[in-house]
PDB file of C-alpha atoms in Angstrom:
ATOM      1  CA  UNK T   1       0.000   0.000   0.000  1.00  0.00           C
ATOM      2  CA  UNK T   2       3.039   2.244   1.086  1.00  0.00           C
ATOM      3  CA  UNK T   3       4.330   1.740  -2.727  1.00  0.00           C
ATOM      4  CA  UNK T   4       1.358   2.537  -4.345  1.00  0.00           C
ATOM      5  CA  UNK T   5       0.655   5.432  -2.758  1.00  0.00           C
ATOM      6  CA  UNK T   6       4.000   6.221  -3.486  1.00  0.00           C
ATOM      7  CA  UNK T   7       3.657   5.371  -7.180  1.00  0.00           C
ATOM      8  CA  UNK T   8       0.628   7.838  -7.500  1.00  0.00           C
ATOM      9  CA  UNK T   9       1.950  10.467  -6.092  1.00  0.00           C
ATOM     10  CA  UNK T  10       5.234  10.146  -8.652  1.00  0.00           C
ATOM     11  CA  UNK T  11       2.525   9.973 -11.383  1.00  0.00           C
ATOM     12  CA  UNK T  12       1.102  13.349 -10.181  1.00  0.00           C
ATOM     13  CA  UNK T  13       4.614  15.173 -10.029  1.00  0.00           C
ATOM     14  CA  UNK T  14       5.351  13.889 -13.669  1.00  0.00           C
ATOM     15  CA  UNK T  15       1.756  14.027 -15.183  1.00  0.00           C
ATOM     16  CA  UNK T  16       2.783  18.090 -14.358  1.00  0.00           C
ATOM     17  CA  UNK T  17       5.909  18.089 -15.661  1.00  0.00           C
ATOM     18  CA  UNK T  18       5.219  16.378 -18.869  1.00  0.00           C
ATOM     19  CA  UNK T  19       2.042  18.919 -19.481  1.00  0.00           C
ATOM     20  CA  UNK T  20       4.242  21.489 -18.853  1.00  0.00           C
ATOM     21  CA  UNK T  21       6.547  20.367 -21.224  1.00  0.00           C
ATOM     22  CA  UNK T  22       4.373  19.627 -23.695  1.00  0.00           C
ATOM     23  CA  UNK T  23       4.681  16.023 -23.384  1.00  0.00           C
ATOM     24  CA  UNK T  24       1.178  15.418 -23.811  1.00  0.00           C
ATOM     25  CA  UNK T  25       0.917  11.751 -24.703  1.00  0.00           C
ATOM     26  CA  UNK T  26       2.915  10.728 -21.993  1.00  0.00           C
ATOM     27  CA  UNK T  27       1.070  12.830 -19.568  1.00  0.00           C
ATOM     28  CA  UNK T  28      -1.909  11.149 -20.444  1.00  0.00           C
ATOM     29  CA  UNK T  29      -0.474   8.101 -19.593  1.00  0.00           C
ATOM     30  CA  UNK T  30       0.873   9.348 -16.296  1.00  0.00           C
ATOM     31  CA  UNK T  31      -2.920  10.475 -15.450  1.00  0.00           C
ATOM     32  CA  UNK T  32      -4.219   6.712 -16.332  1.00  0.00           C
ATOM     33  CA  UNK T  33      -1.478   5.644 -13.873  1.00  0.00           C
ATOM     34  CA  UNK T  34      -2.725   8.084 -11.398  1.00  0.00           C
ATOM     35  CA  UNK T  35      -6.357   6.864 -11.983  1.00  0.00           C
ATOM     36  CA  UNK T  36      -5.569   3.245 -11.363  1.00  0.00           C
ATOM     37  CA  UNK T  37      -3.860   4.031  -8.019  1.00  0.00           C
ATOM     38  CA  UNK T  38      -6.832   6.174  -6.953  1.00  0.00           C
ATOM     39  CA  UNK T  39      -9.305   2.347  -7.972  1.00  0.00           C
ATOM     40  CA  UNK T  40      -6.628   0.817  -5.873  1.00  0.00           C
ATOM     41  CA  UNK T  41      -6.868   3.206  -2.888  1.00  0.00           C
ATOM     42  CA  UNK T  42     -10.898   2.411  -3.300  1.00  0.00           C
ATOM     43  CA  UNK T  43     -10.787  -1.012  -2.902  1.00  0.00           C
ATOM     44  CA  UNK T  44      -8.368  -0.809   0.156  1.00  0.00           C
ATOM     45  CA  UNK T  45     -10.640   1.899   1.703  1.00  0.00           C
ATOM     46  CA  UNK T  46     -13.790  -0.235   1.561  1.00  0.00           C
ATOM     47  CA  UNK T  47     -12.027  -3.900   2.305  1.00  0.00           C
ATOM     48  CA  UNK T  48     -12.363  -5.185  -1.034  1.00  0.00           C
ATOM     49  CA  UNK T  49      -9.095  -7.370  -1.638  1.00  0.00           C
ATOM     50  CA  UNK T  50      -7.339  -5.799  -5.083  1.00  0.00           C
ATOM     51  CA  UNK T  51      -7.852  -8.050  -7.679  1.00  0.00           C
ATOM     52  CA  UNK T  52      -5.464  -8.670 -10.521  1.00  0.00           C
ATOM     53  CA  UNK T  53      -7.435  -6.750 -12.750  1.00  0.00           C
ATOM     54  CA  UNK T  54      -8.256  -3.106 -10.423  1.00  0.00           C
ATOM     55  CA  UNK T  55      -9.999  -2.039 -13.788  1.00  0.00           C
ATOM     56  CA  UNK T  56     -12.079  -4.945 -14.129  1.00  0.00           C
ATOM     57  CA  UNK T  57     -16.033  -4.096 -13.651  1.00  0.00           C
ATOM     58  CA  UNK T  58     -14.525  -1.137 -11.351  1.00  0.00           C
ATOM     59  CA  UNK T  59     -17.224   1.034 -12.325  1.00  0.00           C
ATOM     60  CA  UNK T  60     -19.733  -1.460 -10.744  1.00  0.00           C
ATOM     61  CA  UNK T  61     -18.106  -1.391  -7.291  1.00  0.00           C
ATOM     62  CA  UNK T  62     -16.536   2.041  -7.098  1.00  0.00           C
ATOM     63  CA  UNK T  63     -17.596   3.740  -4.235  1.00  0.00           C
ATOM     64  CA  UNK T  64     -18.325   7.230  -3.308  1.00  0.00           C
ATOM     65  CA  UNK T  65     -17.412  10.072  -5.815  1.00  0.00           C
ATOM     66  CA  UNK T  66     -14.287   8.025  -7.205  1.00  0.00           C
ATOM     67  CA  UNK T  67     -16.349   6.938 -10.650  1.00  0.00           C
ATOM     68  CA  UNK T  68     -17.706  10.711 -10.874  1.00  0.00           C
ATOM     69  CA  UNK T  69     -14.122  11.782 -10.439  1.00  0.00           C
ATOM     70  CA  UNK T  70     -12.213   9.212 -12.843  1.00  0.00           C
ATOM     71  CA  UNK T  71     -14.922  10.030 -15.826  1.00  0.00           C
ATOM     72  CA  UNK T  72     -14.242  14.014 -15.264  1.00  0.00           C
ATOM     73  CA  UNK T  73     -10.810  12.939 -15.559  1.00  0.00           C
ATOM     74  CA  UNK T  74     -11.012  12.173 -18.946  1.00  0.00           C
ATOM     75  CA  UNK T  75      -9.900  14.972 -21.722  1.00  0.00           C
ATOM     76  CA  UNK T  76      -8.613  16.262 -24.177  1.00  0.00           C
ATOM     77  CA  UNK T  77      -4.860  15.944 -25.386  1.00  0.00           C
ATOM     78  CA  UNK T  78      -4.126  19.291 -24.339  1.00  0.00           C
ATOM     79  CA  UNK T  79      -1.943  21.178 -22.010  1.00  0.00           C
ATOM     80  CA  UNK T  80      -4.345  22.885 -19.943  1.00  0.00           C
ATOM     81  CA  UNK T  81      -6.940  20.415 -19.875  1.00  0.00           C
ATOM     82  CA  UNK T  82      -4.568  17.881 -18.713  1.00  0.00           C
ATOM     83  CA  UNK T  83      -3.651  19.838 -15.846  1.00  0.00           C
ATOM     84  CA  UNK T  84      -6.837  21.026 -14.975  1.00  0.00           C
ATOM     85  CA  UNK T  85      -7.658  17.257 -15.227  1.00  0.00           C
ATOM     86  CA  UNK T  86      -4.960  16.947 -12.831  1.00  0.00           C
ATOM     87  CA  UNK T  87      -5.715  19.263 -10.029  1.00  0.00           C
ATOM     88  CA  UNK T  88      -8.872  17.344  -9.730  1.00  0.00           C
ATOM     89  CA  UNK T  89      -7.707  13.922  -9.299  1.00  0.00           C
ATOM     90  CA  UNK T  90      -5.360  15.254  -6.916  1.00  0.00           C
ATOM     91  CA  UNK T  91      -7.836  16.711  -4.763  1.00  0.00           C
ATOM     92  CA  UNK T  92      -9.752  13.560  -5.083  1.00  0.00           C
ATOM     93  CA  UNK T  93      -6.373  11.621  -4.591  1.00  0.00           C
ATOM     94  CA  UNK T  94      -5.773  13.850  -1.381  1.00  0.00           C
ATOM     95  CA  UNK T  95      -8.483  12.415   0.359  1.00  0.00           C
ATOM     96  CA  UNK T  96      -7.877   9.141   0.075  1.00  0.00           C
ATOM     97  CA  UNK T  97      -4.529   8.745   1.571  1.00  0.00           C
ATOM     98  CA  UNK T  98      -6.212  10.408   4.124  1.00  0.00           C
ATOM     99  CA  UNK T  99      -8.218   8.052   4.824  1.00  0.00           C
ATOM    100  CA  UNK T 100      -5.842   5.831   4.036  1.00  0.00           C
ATOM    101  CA  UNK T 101      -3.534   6.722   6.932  1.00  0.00           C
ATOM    102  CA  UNK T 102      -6.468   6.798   9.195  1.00  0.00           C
ATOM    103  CA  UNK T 103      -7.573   3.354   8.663  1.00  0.00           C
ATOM    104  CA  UNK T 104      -4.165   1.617   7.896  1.00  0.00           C
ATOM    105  CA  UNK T 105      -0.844   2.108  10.455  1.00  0.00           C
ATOM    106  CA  UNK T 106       1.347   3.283   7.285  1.00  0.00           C
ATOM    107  CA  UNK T 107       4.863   3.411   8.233  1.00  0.00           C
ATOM    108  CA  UNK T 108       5.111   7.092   5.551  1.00  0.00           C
ATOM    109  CA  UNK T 109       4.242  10.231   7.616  1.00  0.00           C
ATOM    110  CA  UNK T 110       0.719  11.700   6.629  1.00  0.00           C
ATOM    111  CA  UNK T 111       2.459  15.028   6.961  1.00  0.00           C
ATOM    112  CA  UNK T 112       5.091  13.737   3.733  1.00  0.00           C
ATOM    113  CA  UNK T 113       2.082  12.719   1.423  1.00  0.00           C
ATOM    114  CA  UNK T 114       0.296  15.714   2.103  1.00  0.00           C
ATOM    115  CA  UNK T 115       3.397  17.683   1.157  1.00  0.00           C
ATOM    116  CA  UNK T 116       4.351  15.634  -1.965  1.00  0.00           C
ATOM    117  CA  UNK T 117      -0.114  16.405  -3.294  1.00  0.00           C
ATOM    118  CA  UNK T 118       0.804  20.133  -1.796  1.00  0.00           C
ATOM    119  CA  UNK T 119       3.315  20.350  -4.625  1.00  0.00           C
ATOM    120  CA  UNK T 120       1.174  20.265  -7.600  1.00  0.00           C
ATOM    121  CA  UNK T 121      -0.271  23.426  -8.482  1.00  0.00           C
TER     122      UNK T 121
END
């Protein structure tokens, strides 16, 4: 769990930089990486075991606002949208490893996660 929250939050600092850069293709990739660690954080945060698959029927079993959030998600190939795309996973991100950390005994600080989703802009 400590990796993948780990992983997502890389994919959020590089999903920035590559729009930024005008890397677009690649930072649409970096936001479907993001995406599939938020469906993982879901599935810890409601005890259902990860299967091999996370994407699998996810839609079905998503919980809360995570399916609204992940179709918003979606745009165009474009610098701006990708971003904007951005800042909303991350504040949807955000509050999962919140929650996270409250129902798991992570051995990262809270206060270094919320740092490292402080970053992006």
């Amino acid at each position: 769990m400590d990796v993948s929250i780990s992983k997502g939050l890389a994919a959020a600092h590089e999903t920035y930089r590559r729009a930024k850069r005008g890397e677009l293709f690649y930072a649409q990739a970096l936001l479907d990486e993001l995406r599939h660690h938020m469906m993982q954080a879901d599935e810890w945060l409601h005890d259902r075991a990860p299967e091999t698959t996370v994407v699998a029927k996810f839609d079905k079993r998503a919980s809360g606002t995570v399916p609204i959030d992940l179709t918003m998600s979606y745009c165009a190939c474009e610098g701006e949208a990708i971003l904007a795309a951005l800042r909303s996973l991350v504040r949807a991100y955000r509050n999962q490893v919140l929650a996270l950390h409250e129902k798991f005994q992570l051995s990262r600080p809270l206060k270094n996660d919320m740092a490292a989703l402080d970053i992006v802009p």
